[in-house]
Structure formats: structure tokens, C-alpha cells
Coordinates of C-alpha atoms in Angstrom, one line a residue:
Chain A
M1 CA -13.2 -36.0 -16.3
L2 CA -11.1 -34.7 -13.5
A3 CA -9.1 -32.6 -15.7
K4 CA -12.2 -31.0 -17.4
V5 CA -13.3 -30.3 -13.9
W6 CA -10.1 -28.7 -12.7
F7 CA -9.8 -26.6 -15.8
G8 CA -13.5 -25.8 -15.2
L9 CA -12.8 -24.6 -11.8
L10 CA -9.9 -22.5 -12.9
V11 CA -11.7 -20.8 -15.6
A12 CA -14.7 -20.0 -13.2
G13 CA -11.9 -18.4 -10.9
I14 CA -10.7 -16.2 -13.9
I15 CA -14.0 -15.3 -14.4
A16 CA -14.7 -14.1 -10.9
G17 CA -11.8 -11.9 -11.3
L18 CA -13.3 -10.2 -14.5
V19 CA -16.7 -9.8 -12.5
T20 CA -14.4 -8.2 -9.8
V21 CA -12.9 -5.9 -12.4
Y22 CA -16.5 -5.3 -13.6
Q23 CA -17.7 -4.3 -10.0
I24 CA -14.6 -2.1 -9.6
Y25 CA -15.1 -0.1 -12.6
A26 CA -18.9 0.0 -12.4
T27 CA -19.4 0.7 -8.8
G28 CA -15.8 1.7 -7.5
F29 CA -13.0 0.6 -4.9
T30 CA -16.0 0.9 -2.4
V31 CA -16.5 -2.9 -3.5
Y32 CA -13.5 -3.5 -1.4
A33 CA -13.3 -2.6 2.5
K34 CA -11.0 0.1 2.0
T35 CA -11.0 3.6 3.6
D36 CA -9.0 6.4 3.7
V37 CA -7.1 4.9 7.0
L38 CA -6.8 1.2 5.3
V39 CA -5.5 2.3 1.9
W40 CA -3.6 -1.2 1.4
T41 CA -5.7 -4.3 2.1
L42 CA -5.7 -8.0 0.9
P43 CA -5.3 -7.0 -2.7
L44 CA -1.9 -5.5 -2.3
A45 CA -1.0 -8.1 0.6
S46 CA -1.7 -10.9 -2.1
Y47 CA 0.6 -9.1 -4.8
I48 CA 3.4 -8.8 -2.2
F49 CA 3.0 -12.6 -1.5
F50 CA 3.2 -13.6 -5.1
S51 CA 5.7 -11.6 -6.0
L52 CA 7.8 -12.5 -3.2
T53 CA 7.3 -16.1 -3.8
S54 CA 8.2 -15.6 -7.4
S55 CA 11.5 -13.9 -5.8
G56 CA 12.3 -17.1 -3.8
L57 CA 11.6 -19.2 -6.6
A58 CA 14.4 -17.2 -8.7
F59 CA 16.9 -18.0 -5.6
V60 CA 16.1 -21.6 -5.9
S61 CA 16.4 -21.6 -9.9
S62 CA 19.9 -19.6 -9.4
L63 CA 21.4 -22.9 -7.6
P64 CA 21.7 -24.9 -10.7
M65 CA 22.0 -21.7 -13.2
V66 CA 24.4 -19.5 -11.1
F67 CA 25.8 -21.4 -8.5
G68 CA 26.4 -24.5 -10.8
L69 CA 24.6 -27.2 -8.6
K70 CA 24.2 -29.4 -11.2
R71 CA 22.1 -32.0 -9.5
Y72 CA 19.3 -29.0 -9.3
E73 CA 18.8 -28.8 -13.0
I74 CA 16.2 -31.6 -13.3
L75 CA 14.0 -29.4 -11.4
E76 CA 15.2 -26.2 -13.6
K77 CA 12.3 -25.9 -16.0
R78 CA 9.5 -26.6 -13.6
I79 CA 11.0 -23.8 -11.2
L80 CA 11.3 -21.5 -14.0
F81 CA 7.8 -21.8 -15.2
L82 CA 6.4 -21.8 -11.8
E83 CA 8.3 -18.2 -11.4
I84 CA 6.3 -17.1 -14.5
S85 CA 3.0 -18.2 -13.4
V86 CA 3.5 -16.8 -9.8
L87 CA 4.5 -13.3 -11.5
V88 CA 1.6 -13.2 -13.5
A89 CA -0.6 -13.8 -10.5
A90 CA 1.3 -11.0 -8.9
F91 CA 0.9 -8.8 -11.6
I92 CA -3.4 -9.7 -11.3
C93 CA -3.4 -8.2 -8.2
L94 CA -1.4 -5.4 -8.4
I95 CA -3.7 -4.6 -11.3
L96 CA -6.7 -5.0 -9.3
H97 CA -5.2 -2.8 -6.5
L98 CA -4.2 0.0 -8.7
G99 CA -6.9 3.0 -8.9
S100 CA -5.7 3.8 -12.7
P101 CA -3.7 0.9 -13.9
L102 CA -3.6 2.5 -17.6
N103 CA -1.8 5.6 -16.3
V104 CA 1.3 3.3 -15.5
I105 CA 2.7 4.3 -19.0
W106 CA 3.8 7.5 -16.9
L107 CA 6.2 5.1 -15.1
L108 CA 8.4 5.4 -18.3
L109 CA 7.2 9.1 -19.3
S110 CA 7.7 10.7 -16.0
P111 CA 10.0 8.5 -13.7
N112 CA 10.6 9.4 -10.3
L113 CA 14.1 7.7 -9.6
A114 CA 13.7 8.6 -5.7
S115 CA 10.9 6.2 -5.6
P116 CA 11.1 2.7 -4.9
L117 CA 7.8 1.9 -6.5
W118 CA 9.3 3.2 -10.0
W119 CA 12.3 1.2 -9.3
L120 CA 10.2 -1.9 -8.4
A121 CA 7.8 -1.5 -11.1
M122 CA 10.8 -1.4 -13.7
L123 CA 12.5 -4.3 -11.9
Y124 CA 9.4 -6.6 -12.5
G125 CA 8.8 -5.5 -16.1
L126 CA 12.4 -6.5 -16.6
Y127 CA 11.9 -9.6 -14.6
L128 CA 9.0 -10.8 -16.8
V129 CA 10.9 -10.3 -19.9
A130 CA 14.3 -12.0 -18.4
L131 CA 12.3 -15.0 -17.1
L132 CA 10.7 -15.8 -20.3
A133 CA 14.0 -15.5 -22.2
T134 CA 15.7 -17.7 -19.5
F135 CA 12.9 -20.2 -19.7
A136 CA 13.3 -20.3 -23.5
G137 CA 16.8 -20.9 -23.2
V138 CA 16.3 -23.7 -20.6
Y139 CA 13.4 -25.1 -22.7
S140 CA 15.5 -25.1 -26.0
G141 CA 18.6 -26.5 -24.2
K142 CA 20.5 -23.1 -24.8
A143 CA 20.4 -21.9 -20.9
S144 CA 22.2 -19.0 -20.2
R145 CA 24.1 -18.3 -17.1
I146 CA 24.2 -14.6 -17.6
L147 CA 20.2 -14.5 -18.2
G148 CA 20.2 -16.6 -15.0
L149 CA 22.3 -14.0 -13.1
L150 CA 20.2 -11.4 -14.4
V151 CA 17.0 -13.2 -12.8
L152 CA 18.8 -13.6 -9.7
L153 CA 19.7 -9.8 -9.3
I154 CA 16.3 -8.8 -10.1
A155 CA 15.0 -11.3 -7.5
V156 CA 17.2 -10.0 -5.0
G157 CA 16.5 -6.2 -6.2
T158 CA 12.4 -7.1 -5.8
S159 CA 12.6 -8.6 -2.6
T160 CA 14.7 -6.2 -0.8
G161 CA 13.1 -3.3 -2.6
L162 CA 9.7 -4.2 -1.1
G163 CA 11.4 -3.8 2.2
W164 CA 12.6 -0.2 1.1
L165 CA 9.4 0.5 0.2
M166 CA 7.4 -0.2 3.4
G167 CA 10.3 0.7 5.2
M168 CA 10.4 4.2 3.9
T169 CA 7.4 5.4 5.7
N170 CA 8.6 7.3 8.5
A171 CA 4.9 7.9 9.8
R172 CA 4.7 3.8 10.4
P173 CA 7.6 3.1 12.2
T174 CA 6.3 -0.7 12.8
L175 CA 7.3 -1.3 9.3
D176 CA 11.1 -1.0 9.8
A177 CA 13.2 -0.9 6.8
S178 CA 16.4 -2.6 8.0
F179 CA 14.2 -5.6 9.4
L180 CA 12.3 -6.0 6.1
I181 CA 15.1 -5.8 3.7
L182 CA 16.0 -8.9 5.6
F183 CA 13.0 -10.5 6.5
F184 CA 11.2 -10.2 3.1
P185 CA 14.2 -12.1 1.1
L186 CA 14.3 -14.8 3.8
T187 CA 10.6 -15.2 3.7
A188 CA 10.7 -15.2 0.0
F189 CA 13.5 -18.1 -0.3
A190 CA 11.3 -20.3 2.1
C191 CA 8.0 -19.5 0.1
G192 CA 10.2 -20.6 -3.0
M193 CA 11.1 -23.8 -1.5
A194 CA 7.4 -24.4 -0.5
T195 CA 6.2 -24.0 -3.7
I196 CA 8.4 -26.3 -5.3
L197 CA 7.9 -28.8 -2.8
L198 CA 4.2 -28.3 -3.3
F199 CA 4.0 -28.3 -6.9
G200 CA 6.8 -30.6 -7.6
L201 CA 5.1 -33.5 -5.4
I202 CA 1.6 -32.9 -6.5
S203 CA 2.4 -32.8 -9.9
S204 CA 4.0 -36.1 -9.8
W205 CA 0.8 -37.5 -7.8
V206 CA -1.5 -36.2 -10.7
R207 CA 0.5 -37.8 -13.1
G208 CA 0.4 -41.1 -11.4
K209 CA 4.2 -41.4 -11.4
E210 CA 6.7 -42.3 -8.8
I211 CA 9.1 -39.5 -8.9
S212 CA 12.8 -40.5 -9.7
Q213 CA 15.2 -41.3 -6.8
E214 CA 17.4 -38.3 -7.7
Q215 CA 14.3 -36.2 -7.6
A216 CA 13.3 -37.5 -4.2
S217 CA 16.7 -36.9 -2.9
L218 CA 16.3 -33.3 -4.1
Y219 CA 12.9 -32.9 -2.6
D220 CA 14.4 -34.2 0.9
E221 CA 17.5 -31.5 0.6
I222 CA 15.2 -28.7 -0.1
S223 CA 12.7 -30.1 2.6
K224 CA 15.8 -29.9 5.2
W225 CA 17.0 -26.3 4.0
F226 CA 13.3 -25.2 4.1
G227 CA 13.1 -26.2 7.9
V228 CA 16.2 -24.5 8.8
L229 CA 14.7 -21.0 7.0
I230 CA 11.3 -21.6 8.7
A231 CA 13.5 -21.7 11.9
F232 CA 15.5 -18.3 11.1
I233 CA 12.2 -16.7 10.2
T234 CA 10.4 -17.8 13.2
V235 CA 13.4 -16.3 15.6
G236 CA 13.3 -12.9 13.4
F237 CA 9.4 -13.0 14.0
I238 CA 9.8 -13.6 17.6
W239 CA 12.3 -10.7 17.9
R240 CA 9.8 -8.3 16.0
T241 CA 6.8 -9.4 18.4
I242 CA 9.2 -8.9 21.5
I243 CA 10.4 -5.2 20.0
G244 CA 7.0 -4.1 19.1
S245 CA 5.1 -5.4 22.1
F246 CA 7.1 -4.7 25.1
S247 CA 10.5 -2.7 24.0
S248 CA 9.0 -0.2 22.0
S249 CA 7.0 2.9 23.5
A250 CA 6.4 4.9 20.3
V251 CA 2.5 5.4 19.8
E252 CA 2.4 3.9 16.6
F253 CA 3.2 0.3 17.8
A254 CA -0.1 0.4 19.8
A255 CA -1.5 -0.8 16.5
F256 CA 1.0 -3.7 16.7
R257 CA -0.1 -4.5 20.3
H258 CA -3.3 -4.6 19.1
M259 CA -2.6 -6.8 16.1
L260 CA -1.1 -9.2 18.5
T261 CA -4.7 -10.1 19.9
L262 CA -6.4 -10.6 16.7
P263 CA -6.6 -14.2 15.0
L264 CA -4.7 -12.9 12.1
F265 CA -1.5 -12.8 13.8
Q266 CA -2.2 -15.9 16.1
A267 CA -2.7 -17.7 12.5
E268 CA 0.5 -16.4 11.1
F269 CA 2.5 -17.7 14.2
W270 CA 0.7 -20.9 14.8
L271 CA -0.3 -22.1 11.5
G272 CA 2.2 -20.3 9.4
L273 CA 5.6 -20.8 11.8
V274 CA 5.3 -23.2 14.6
A275 CA 3.1 -26.0 12.9
P276 CA 5.5 -26.1 9.8
L277 CA 8.8 -25.7 12.1
V278 CA 7.5 -28.7 14.5
L279 CA 6.5 -30.8 11.5
V280 CA 9.4 -30.3 9.6
A281 CA 11.4 -31.1 12.8
I282 CA 10.4 -34.7 12.8
P283 CA 12.3 -36.9 10.5
A284 CA 9.2 -39.1 9.7
V285 CA 7.1 -36.5 8.4
R286 CA 10.5 -34.5 6.6
A287 CA 11.0 -38.0 4.8
S288 CA 7.3 -38.5 3.8
Q289 CA 5.9 -37.0 0.6
A290 CA 2.5 -35.8 2.4
G291 CA 4.4 -34.6 5.2
K292 CA 6.5 -32.3 2.8
V293 CA 3.2 -30.8 1.1
V294 CA 1.4 -30.4 4.3
V295 CA 4.4 -28.4 5.6
A296 CA 4.9 -26.3 2.4
G297 CA 1.2 -25.8 2.1
L298 CA 0.7 -24.6 5.9
F299 CA 3.8 -22.3 5.5
L300 CA 2.3 -20.8 2.3
V301 CA -1.1 -20.1 3.8
G302 CA 0.7 -18.4 6.5
M303 CA 2.8 -16.3 4.8
L304 CA 0.0 -14.7 2.6
I305 CA -1.8 -14.2 6.1
G306 CA 1.3 -12.6 7.2
R307 CA 1.8 -10.3 4.5
L308 CA -1.7 -8.9 5.1
E309 CA -0.6 -8.8 9.1
F310 CA 2.4 -6.7 8.4
I311 CA 0.5 -4.2 6.3
L312 CA -2.5 -3.8 8.5
S313 CA -0.3 -3.6 11.7
A314 CA 1.1 -0.5 10.5
E315 CA -2.6 1.0 9.0
M316 CA -4.8 -0.1 12.0
I317 CA -4.3 3.2 14.1
P318 CA -6.1 6.2 12.4
F319 CA -3.8 9.2 12.8
G320 CA -4.5 13.0 12.3
P321 CA -7.9 14.1 10.9
L322 CA -8.3 10.4 10.1
A323 CA -8.8 9.8 13.5
V324 CA -11.7 12.1 14.3
G325 CA -14.8 9.9 14.4
R326 CA -13.3 6.6 14.3
P327 CA -12.2 4.1 17.0
E328 CA -8.6 3.9 18.4
F329 CA -8.1 0.9 16.3
V330 CA -9.9 0.2 13.0
S331 CA -11.2 -3.5 12.0
Y332 CA -10.6 -4.9 8.7
F333 CA -12.8 -7.7 7.2
P334 CA -12.4 -8.5 3.5
T335 CA -15.2 -8.2 1.1
I336 CA -16.0 -11.0 -1.4
W337 CA -14.6 -9.1 -3.9
E338 CA -11.5 -8.7 -2.3
V339 CA -11.2 -12.3 -1.7
L340 CA -11.9 -13.0 -5.4
V341 CA -8.5 -11.2 -6.1
P342 CA -5.9 -13.4 -4.6
L343 CA -8.3 -16.3 -5.6
S344 CA -8.6 -15.4 -9.4
A345 CA -4.8 -14.9 -9.4
L346 CA -4.3 -17.9 -8.1
S347 CA -6.6 -19.6 -10.9
A348 CA -4.9 -17.9 -13.4
M349 CA -1.6 -18.9 -11.9
L350 CA -2.6 -22.5 -12.0
L351 CA -4.1 -22.5 -15.2
L352 CA -1.1 -21.5 -16.8
Y353 CA 1.0 -23.9 -14.9
S354 CA -1.4 -26.7 -15.6
L355 CA -1.0 -25.9 -19.3
G356 CA 2.7 -25.9 -18.9
E357 CA 2.7 -29.4 -17.2
R358 CA 0.2 -30.7 -20.1
F359 CA 2.1 -29.1 -23.2
L360 CA 5.8 -28.2 -22.1
N361 CA 8.1 -31.4 -20.8
L362 CA 8.5 -29.6 -17.2
E363 CA 10.1 -32.9 -15.9
G364 CA 12.9 -33.5 -18.0
T365 CA 16.4 -32.2 -17.5
P366 CA 17.7 -29.2 -19.9
E367 CA 20.3 -29.8 -22.1
H368 CA 22.9 -27.2 -21.8
G369 CA 24.1 -25.7 -25.0
Chain B
M1 CA 10.5 33.0 -6.1
P2 CA 8.0 33.1 -3.3
K3 CA 7.5 30.1 -0.9
Y4 CA 4.4 30.3 0.4
A5 CA 3.3 28.9 3.9
M6 CA 0.2 29.4 6.3
V7 CA 0.0 30.5 10.1
I8 CA -3.1 29.1 12.0
D9 CA -3.7 31.2 15.1
L10 CA -5.5 28.8 17.2
Q11 CA -6.3 31.5 19.8
R12 CA -8.4 33.0 17.0
C13 CA -10.0 29.9 15.5
T14 CA -13.6 28.8 16.8
G15 CA -13.6 25.6 15.3
C16 CA -16.6 27.0 13.2
G17 CA -15.7 24.6 10.2
A18 CA -16.2 27.7 7.8
C19 CA -12.7 26.8 6.1
S20 CA -13.7 23.3 5.3
I21 CA -17.2 24.5 3.6
A22 CA -15.1 27.0 1.9
C23 CA -12.9 24.6 0.6
R24 CA -15.4 22.1 -0.6
N25 CA -17.2 24.7 -2.7
E26 CA -13.8 26.3 -4.2
N27 CA -12.4 23.1 -5.1
N28 CA -15.5 20.9 -6.0
V29 CA -14.6 18.4 -3.2
S30 CA -16.9 15.4 -3.2
E31 CA -18.7 14.1 -0.2
G32 CA -16.3 11.6 2.0
I33 CA -13.1 13.6 1.2
Y34 CA -11.6 16.3 3.1
W35 CA -8.8 18.6 1.8
S36 CA -9.6 20.9 4.9
G37 CA -10.2 18.8 8.2
N38 CA -9.2 18.9 11.9
I39 CA -7.8 17.0 14.4
N40 CA -9.8 17.3 17.9
E41 CA -9.9 15.7 21.0
T42 CA -11.3 15.7 24.6
V43 CA -9.1 15.2 27.3
G44 CA -9.7 15.2 31.2
T45 CA -12.4 13.8 33.5
F46 CA -15.6 15.5 34.2
P47 CA -15.7 18.1 35.4
H48 CA -12.4 19.0 34.4
V49 CA -12.4 18.5 30.5
R50 CA -11.0 20.5 27.6
Y51 CA -11.9 20.2 24.0
H52 CA -9.0 21.0 21.8
Y53 CA -9.4 21.5 17.9
I54 CA -6.7 21.8 15.4
P55 CA -7.7 22.8 11.7
T56 CA -5.7 20.7 9.4
L57 CA -4.8 20.5 5.7
C58 CA -2.1 19.4 3.2
N59 CA 1.1 20.8 4.9
H60 CA 2.8 21.1 1.8
C61 CA 6.0 19.9 3.5
E62 CA 9.6 21.0 1.9
E63 CA 10.6 17.2 2.4
A64 CA 7.2 15.8 1.2
P65 CA 7.1 12.3 1.8
C66 CA 4.3 11.9 -0.6
V67 CA 6.5 13.6 -3.3
R68 CA 9.5 11.4 -2.7
G69 CA 7.3 8.3 -2.9
C70 CA 5.2 8.9 -5.9
P71 CA 6.8 6.7 -8.9
T72 CA 5.3 9.0 -11.6
N73 CA 6.0 12.5 -10.1
A74 CA 2.1 12.8 -10.1
M75 CA 2.6 14.4 -6.8
Y76 CA 5.2 17.1 -7.2
K77 CA 6.3 20.4 -5.8
K78 CA 5.8 23.4 -7.5
K79 CA 8.5 26.0 -7.3
N80 CA 6.6 28.3 -4.8
G81 CA 6.7 25.4 -2.3
I82 CA 3.0 24.2 -3.1
T83 CA 2.6 20.4 -3.4
M84 CA 0.5 19.6 -6.6
H85 CA -1.1 16.7 -7.7
D86 CA -1.6 15.7 -11.6
P87 CA -4.4 13.5 -11.6
D88 CA -3.2 12.2 -15.5
K89 CA -0.1 10.6 -14.2
C90 CA -1.6 9.1 -11.0
I91 CA -1.9 5.4 -10.7
G92 CA -3.7 5.1 -8.0
C93 CA -1.4 3.2 -6.0
R94 CA -2.1 5.1 -3.1
F95 CA 1.7 5.2 -1.8
C96 CA 1.4 8.8 -1.0
M97 CA -1.5 8.4 1.5
F98 CA 0.5 5.3 2.8
N99 CA 3.3 7.8 3.2
C100 CA 1.6 11.0 4.5
P101 CA 2.3 11.3 8.2
Y102 CA -0.4 13.7 8.2
G103 CA -3.6 11.7 6.8
V104 CA -4.6 14.7 4.4
I105 CA -4.4 12.9 1.1
S106 CA -8.1 11.3 0.0
F107 CA -8.6 9.0 -2.4
N108 CA -11.6 9.1 -4.9
W109 CA -12.7 5.3 -4.2
K110 CA -16.1 6.2 -6.1
A111 CA -17.1 8.7 -9.2
S112 CA -17.4 12.0 -7.2
H113 CA -20.5 13.8 -6.4
K114 CA -22.4 10.7 -6.6
F115 CA -25.5 11.9 -5.2
W116 CA -25.8 14.4 -8.2
R117 CA -25.7 11.5 -10.9
N118 CA -29.2 10.2 -9.3
Q119 CA -31.8 10.6 -12.1
T120 CA -34.7 9.4 -9.9
P121 CA -36.4 12.4 -8.6
L122 CA -37.3 12.4 -5.2
I123 CA -40.9 12.4 -5.3
K124 CA -42.0 11.4 -8.7
G125 CA -44.0 13.9 -10.8
C126 CA -43.4 16.6 -8.1
T127 CA -39.9 17.3 -7.6
S128 CA -36.8 16.9 -10.1
S129 CA -33.8 14.6 -9.7
P130 CA -30.3 15.6 -8.8
A131 CA -29.0 15.2 -12.3
A132 CA -32.0 17.2 -13.6
E133 CA -31.2 19.8 -11.1
V134 CA -27.4 20.0 -12.4
K135 CA -28.2 20.1 -15.6
A136 CA -30.8 23.0 -15.2
V137 CA -28.5 25.3 -13.7
G138 CA -25.7 24.3 -16.5
G139 CA -23.4 22.8 -13.8
T140 CA -20.7 20.2 -14.2
G141 CA -21.3 17.4 -11.9
T142 CA -22.7 19.5 -9.4
P143 CA -25.1 22.5 -9.5
Y144 CA -22.5 24.6 -7.4
Y145 CA -19.4 23.7 -9.6
N146 CA -16.9 26.3 -9.7
P147 CA -15.2 26.2 -13.2
A148 CA -12.3 28.4 -11.8
R149 CA -10.8 25.2 -10.2
A150 CA -10.5 23.3 -13.6
E151 CA -7.7 26.4 -14.3
T152 CA -4.9 24.5 -12.8
L153 CA -6.5 21.1 -11.8
E154 CA -9.2 18.4 -13.0
G155 CA -12.5 20.3 -12.0
I156 CA -13.7 17.3 -10.4
R157 CA -11.2 14.4 -9.9
R158 CA -12.1 10.9 -11.5
K159 CA -12.4 7.8 -9.8
G160 CA -9.2 5.8 -9.1
V161 CA -6.6 9.0 -8.4
V162 CA -5.8 10.5 -5.2
E163 CA -6.4 14.7 -4.5
K164 CA -5.6 17.0 -1.5
C165 CA -5.4 20.7 -0.7
T166 CA -3.3 22.7 -3.3
F167 CA -3.2 26.0 -1.3
C168 CA -5.8 27.1 -3.8
D169 CA -2.8 27.5 -6.4
H170 CA -5.3 28.6 -8.9
L171 CA -6.4 31.6 -6.6
V172 CA -2.7 32.1 -5.6
Q173 CA -1.3 32.4 -9.0
K174 CA -3.7 35.3 -9.8
G175 CA -2.6 37.1 -6.4
Q176 CA -5.7 36.0 -4.4
L177 CA -5.8 34.1 -1.2
P178 CA -6.6 30.5 -0.8
H179 CA -10.6 30.6 -0.1
C180 CA -10.3 29.1 3.6
V181 CA -7.9 31.9 4.5
V182 CA -10.8 34.6 2.8
A183 CA -13.8 32.7 4.7
C184 CA -12.4 32.5 8.1
P185 CA -14.7 34.7 10.0
S186 CA -12.3 35.3 12.7
D187 CA -8.9 35.7 10.5
A188 CA -7.3 32.8 12.1
R189 CA -5.5 31.8 8.9
I190 CA -2.7 34.0 7.5
F191 CA -1.2 33.1 3.9
G192 CA 1.9 34.7 2.7
D193 CA 5.5 34.4 1.4
L194 CA 7.9 33.0 3.6
E195 CA 10.9 34.5 1.8
N196 CA 9.6 38.0 2.0
E197 CA 10.6 39.6 5.4
K198 CA 7.7 41.9 5.7
S199 CA 5.2 39.5 5.2
K200 CA 2.8 38.6 7.8
V201 CA 3.5 35.1 8.2
R202 CA 6.9 36.0 8.7
R203 CA 6.3 38.4 11.5
L204 CA 3.9 36.1 13.2
L205 CA 6.9 33.3 13.2
G206 CA 9.2 35.6 14.7
K207 CA 6.9 37.2 17.4
F208 CA 5.2 34.0 18.3
R209 CA 6.7 30.4 19.1
P210 CA 5.3 28.2 16.2
F211 CA 4.5 24.4 16.2
R212 CA 4.1 22.0 13.3
L213 CA 2.8 18.8 13.4
K214 CA 5.0 15.8 13.7
E215 CA 8.2 18.1 13.3
R216 CA 10.5 15.3 14.2
L217 CA 9.9 13.4 11.0
G218 CA 11.8 16.2 9.4
T219 CA 9.1 16.6 6.6
M220 CA 9.4 20.7 7.2
P221 CA 5.7 21.6 6.8
K222 CA 4.6 24.7 5.6
V223 CA 1.5 25.1 8.0
Y224 CA 2.2 26.9 11.1
Y225 CA 0.2 26.9 14.3
I226 CA 0.7 29.6 16.9
R227 CA -0.8 30.3 20.3
D228 CA -4.0 28.4 21.7
F229 CA -7.3 29.3 23.0
N230 CA -7.7 28.3 26.8
P231 CA -9.9 30.9 29.1
A232 CA -9.4 28.2 31.8
A233 CA -8.5 29.5 35.1
Y234 CA -7.0 27.9 38.3
Q235 CA -6.3 29.1 41.6
R236 CA -2.7 29.6 42.2
D237 CA -0.9 27.1 44.3
K238 CA 1.8 24.7 44.7
G239 CA -0.1 21.6 44.6
G240 CA 0.7 18.6 46.9
V241 CA 1.9 15.5 48.0

């Protein structure tokens, strides 16, 4: 019965996404809270969140496949399948962001090698194919280290490439390329770890089976490294805040200083970074399964908020002719249709993952050929 | 090969907006979209205040960030320096808008000229509907549709793609001036070939000290501004402490 409700909810989420598609194509992108000032909003932030999480999962999956940490093999199938599911969610968000998604054929017919977007599009296409091949190999007991390495390299390329994409906008100096090409992979890695903790532990609860001692010790290990990563991310985040709020005098940073006063920034910092960091530092919380799930969940929610905060802090100050008739800072509150974008993508991801849990043995250790 | 540029004389510009209206008519620009706009600001404290007005349009940058970032080359440079856009290749990612330092690229968030698609008469049995009006005069999308625009670009751009000023490339290729230049009643807009030493734009750029918007970014805009209009006077002295 519970399973039927669960799958029903997920299908409802996907239907909501299809209704959003209909709304976009019947009414237009005016169903989103977008303007010529706020050209990138929640749908793109969701895409960045899911795509970086997928890259982070690739970093974790490379531990057994590339770096030979055999004890992680027990998680390999689940991680790879999660990567595929999360990547599908990222694609859904991207499609619902693009104005003319059918024109993407021109990425192949008319490539611009100077554009980070072109490289990202190519890498993501290759990523999905490589992931499917890697999963098929692992599932059939013929894991390929070469494919594992390829997935890792692509994940490095996509997570750093997003930093290049954002950072090449000279008109928006709050998005600093040299910061983002490190910050994005670092947060991606942490998101990957959080996803593993969240899905691994909740899956075992749903199955009603105790996790093995071997798995439990792996989750403990991941939890520790996850805590270390959150600490590094928090330090980077604080430096970004100091530079953006006190050190820089560039006019464009006014938007960032304005962002500091908004709930979005506060939620990202306190809910997404400080709270998980404090919790993960408590040994009892770190050791408990529920504690791990709460920490991972908080961090992932904080990161989704954070991806939106990063984009908006570069956009909120209108410039040039766009400033005429507008306030000094524009405000943003997503419409229901924008909220449905990440929700429907999450539904699709969860549906795919649930089907994987049900029909593919994601728990078993792969046999290496 | 000519390299086109525009000089805007701020002393001559009265801020009448004729350039914007002419642009809309020539290029079938939809409501909510501005190929030709302005930056304006009021500075000072009453009674010592001034209103500043700077007309804006695509700067047709030599090092155009929109062109560099476009993944499909939908935004591209013509040999004559004009930055063009091909809606057929545009995926609607809006990176060009995010990347443009000047805020002069617009996105078609909805179907263009929505008003003229309305089939409901304003007064039933008395007036016609906007859509009937378009049909009656044989227009495409609007009653005042300009078919010449479609010679080099979609006459009316579709939903889900960006659009921007093209220096009226369809007129320039026929040896005519951009329509905003023609329409300017005070001849504040001067258009020409930067490569030609005898062109008016070259002479003006040598005669005055021009400035370009956000020059520090290295985008090398091809819209130059000269002079300024300021009739204010003040009593000559050395101030005080």
C-alpha cells in the first residue's frame, strides 16, 4: 500500500512537470518569475544543483573504480545508479529552462568551441552514455576501470566547467571564476557524499533490513569526510562573504551586499552549512543513522538554496537600460511553475531510483571480470 | 571590408525617443522588448539637479561576450563588424543576456505582438478585433508589419529566442542608413565605416574625445558617444573650506 502511495506521488510530480511544459508552451515563459534582469532563476539553479550532485557522486564512485578502494565496491552499484537518476533530473531542469530546446541539434551542427556552454553540453551528453555503459559493466560483473576513469574525468570537467561558465561573465564580478572552479567541485563532492548517506540509509529503512557492519563502517567513514568537506566549504563561503561585503568596492558587489540581508543567504549559511557542520561535529550524531540523514538532508537543501543564491547575487542589480524604471535591486520570488521544475525533476529522479531499487539489485557487491 | 560604427552626439540628442519608435517600426519589435533604449538618471538635490540621458543599443562589440559565449554560434559577427543573431540556431539558454555587460539583449518570453492576436472585438458589434484589423490590412502579426526586416532575419521573432539591434543590417547591405539614424530629428546619430578615413564617424572620433560604455571590460564597443549637453552655468570662484 505504502509503495503504491509512493509511486503515485512520484507520478503526480512528473505529471505536474508535464503541466508546466504545457504552460510554458501555451502561455510562454511569463509563467516563470523571469525578466530581462533575472534571466536565470530557480530552474537553472536546480539544474546546477542536480548536475553538481551528479558530479559529486562520480567522485565517490571513483573511489573503488579508479583509486582501488575496494571496500567501497559494496556501494558502487547504488552510487552509479544514483548518478544516472540525478543526471536525468538535471536534464529535466535544463530542458524546462531552455527557450528552444529542440534547437540543441545546432550544438552538433554549429559548434562554438570558445563557449563553455558548448563544452558542458558535449560533456553532459558523453557523461550519460559513459555512466550507462559503466553501470551496465558493473551490473554484469564486467566493471571497466577505463570507463570509471572517463566518468571521473568528465565529472571533473563538468563541475569545473560550470565555474568557467559563470566566471567568464566579466560584467558580473561577484561570480569569480578562480573561486568557482574550486568551490563547485568541492560542494559537488560533498553533495555526492550527502546523497549516498541519504539514499543508502533511507533505502535500508524502507527495506526494513539492518545494514551490514561493513556498510555501516563505510557510512561512518563517509560521514567523517563529509564533515571535513563541509568545514572547508564553510571556510570558503565565509571568505567569499568577507570579500563580497567588506573588501570589494566594485559597484556590482552592491547586489551581493544586498543578498546578505535576504533570507535566502541566511538559510544557505545557517541551515545548509553551520547546522550540518555543528551536528556532524557531535560524535553521537555522526554515529547515528538518523543523525547522518538529517545532516545530509540539511546540507542538500542548503546547497539547492545556495545555487540559487549564487545566481541571484549576480543578477539582482539591474544595469544599463535595464535599470530604467526599476528599483536599485530587483526582488525574486519563484512562481508555482518554477517550483514545480525541481519538484518534477526530483520526482523523476526518485521514480527512476525507486524502480532501480526494486528491480535491480543495487545492494549487491559487483563481481569484477 | 567596411567596419561599421555609430557615433551618438549627446549635445545634439534631445532624448525625444524617435530612435526607439523608428526602431520598433522598422524591426517589428514586440512590446516589452527594446532594441533601442536609454540610460537615464537624475542626479543632485533640488534645486541643483540634472537629468542625464544616454541612448543605448547593441554596441556591436569587437570582442563580443555574447558571441564568445553562444554555444551554437547563433550569435555571430559579420565581416562588416555587425553582431547578428540567428533565431534558427538559438537554444534560448540566455547566456548572451547573462554575459552582455550592457543589458541590450532581450528574450521573447511569450509570443510576440500578443495584443494583435486577440480575436475579441473591443466593443462587440461595433469595433473589429485586433486580429481582424491585422487581417484586413494584410499584415503579418501586426498591421504595421515591415516585410523588409525579413530579408536577413525572421520578420517577427518567435517565442523562446533572444533578439537585439542589428544596426539595421538589411538596410545597410542595400547602402542605406539604420532607421534610427534616419529618424533622428537632430542628427545626433551618425553612422559609417570606421575603416574609411574620410567617413564622418572617423572624422568625429578624431575631432572629439569619445567615450564608450564600460570600456574597462575590453569589449571594444562600436557605439561611441561624443560631447554632452549641459546649459548649466555657475559663478566663477574657487569654492571654500
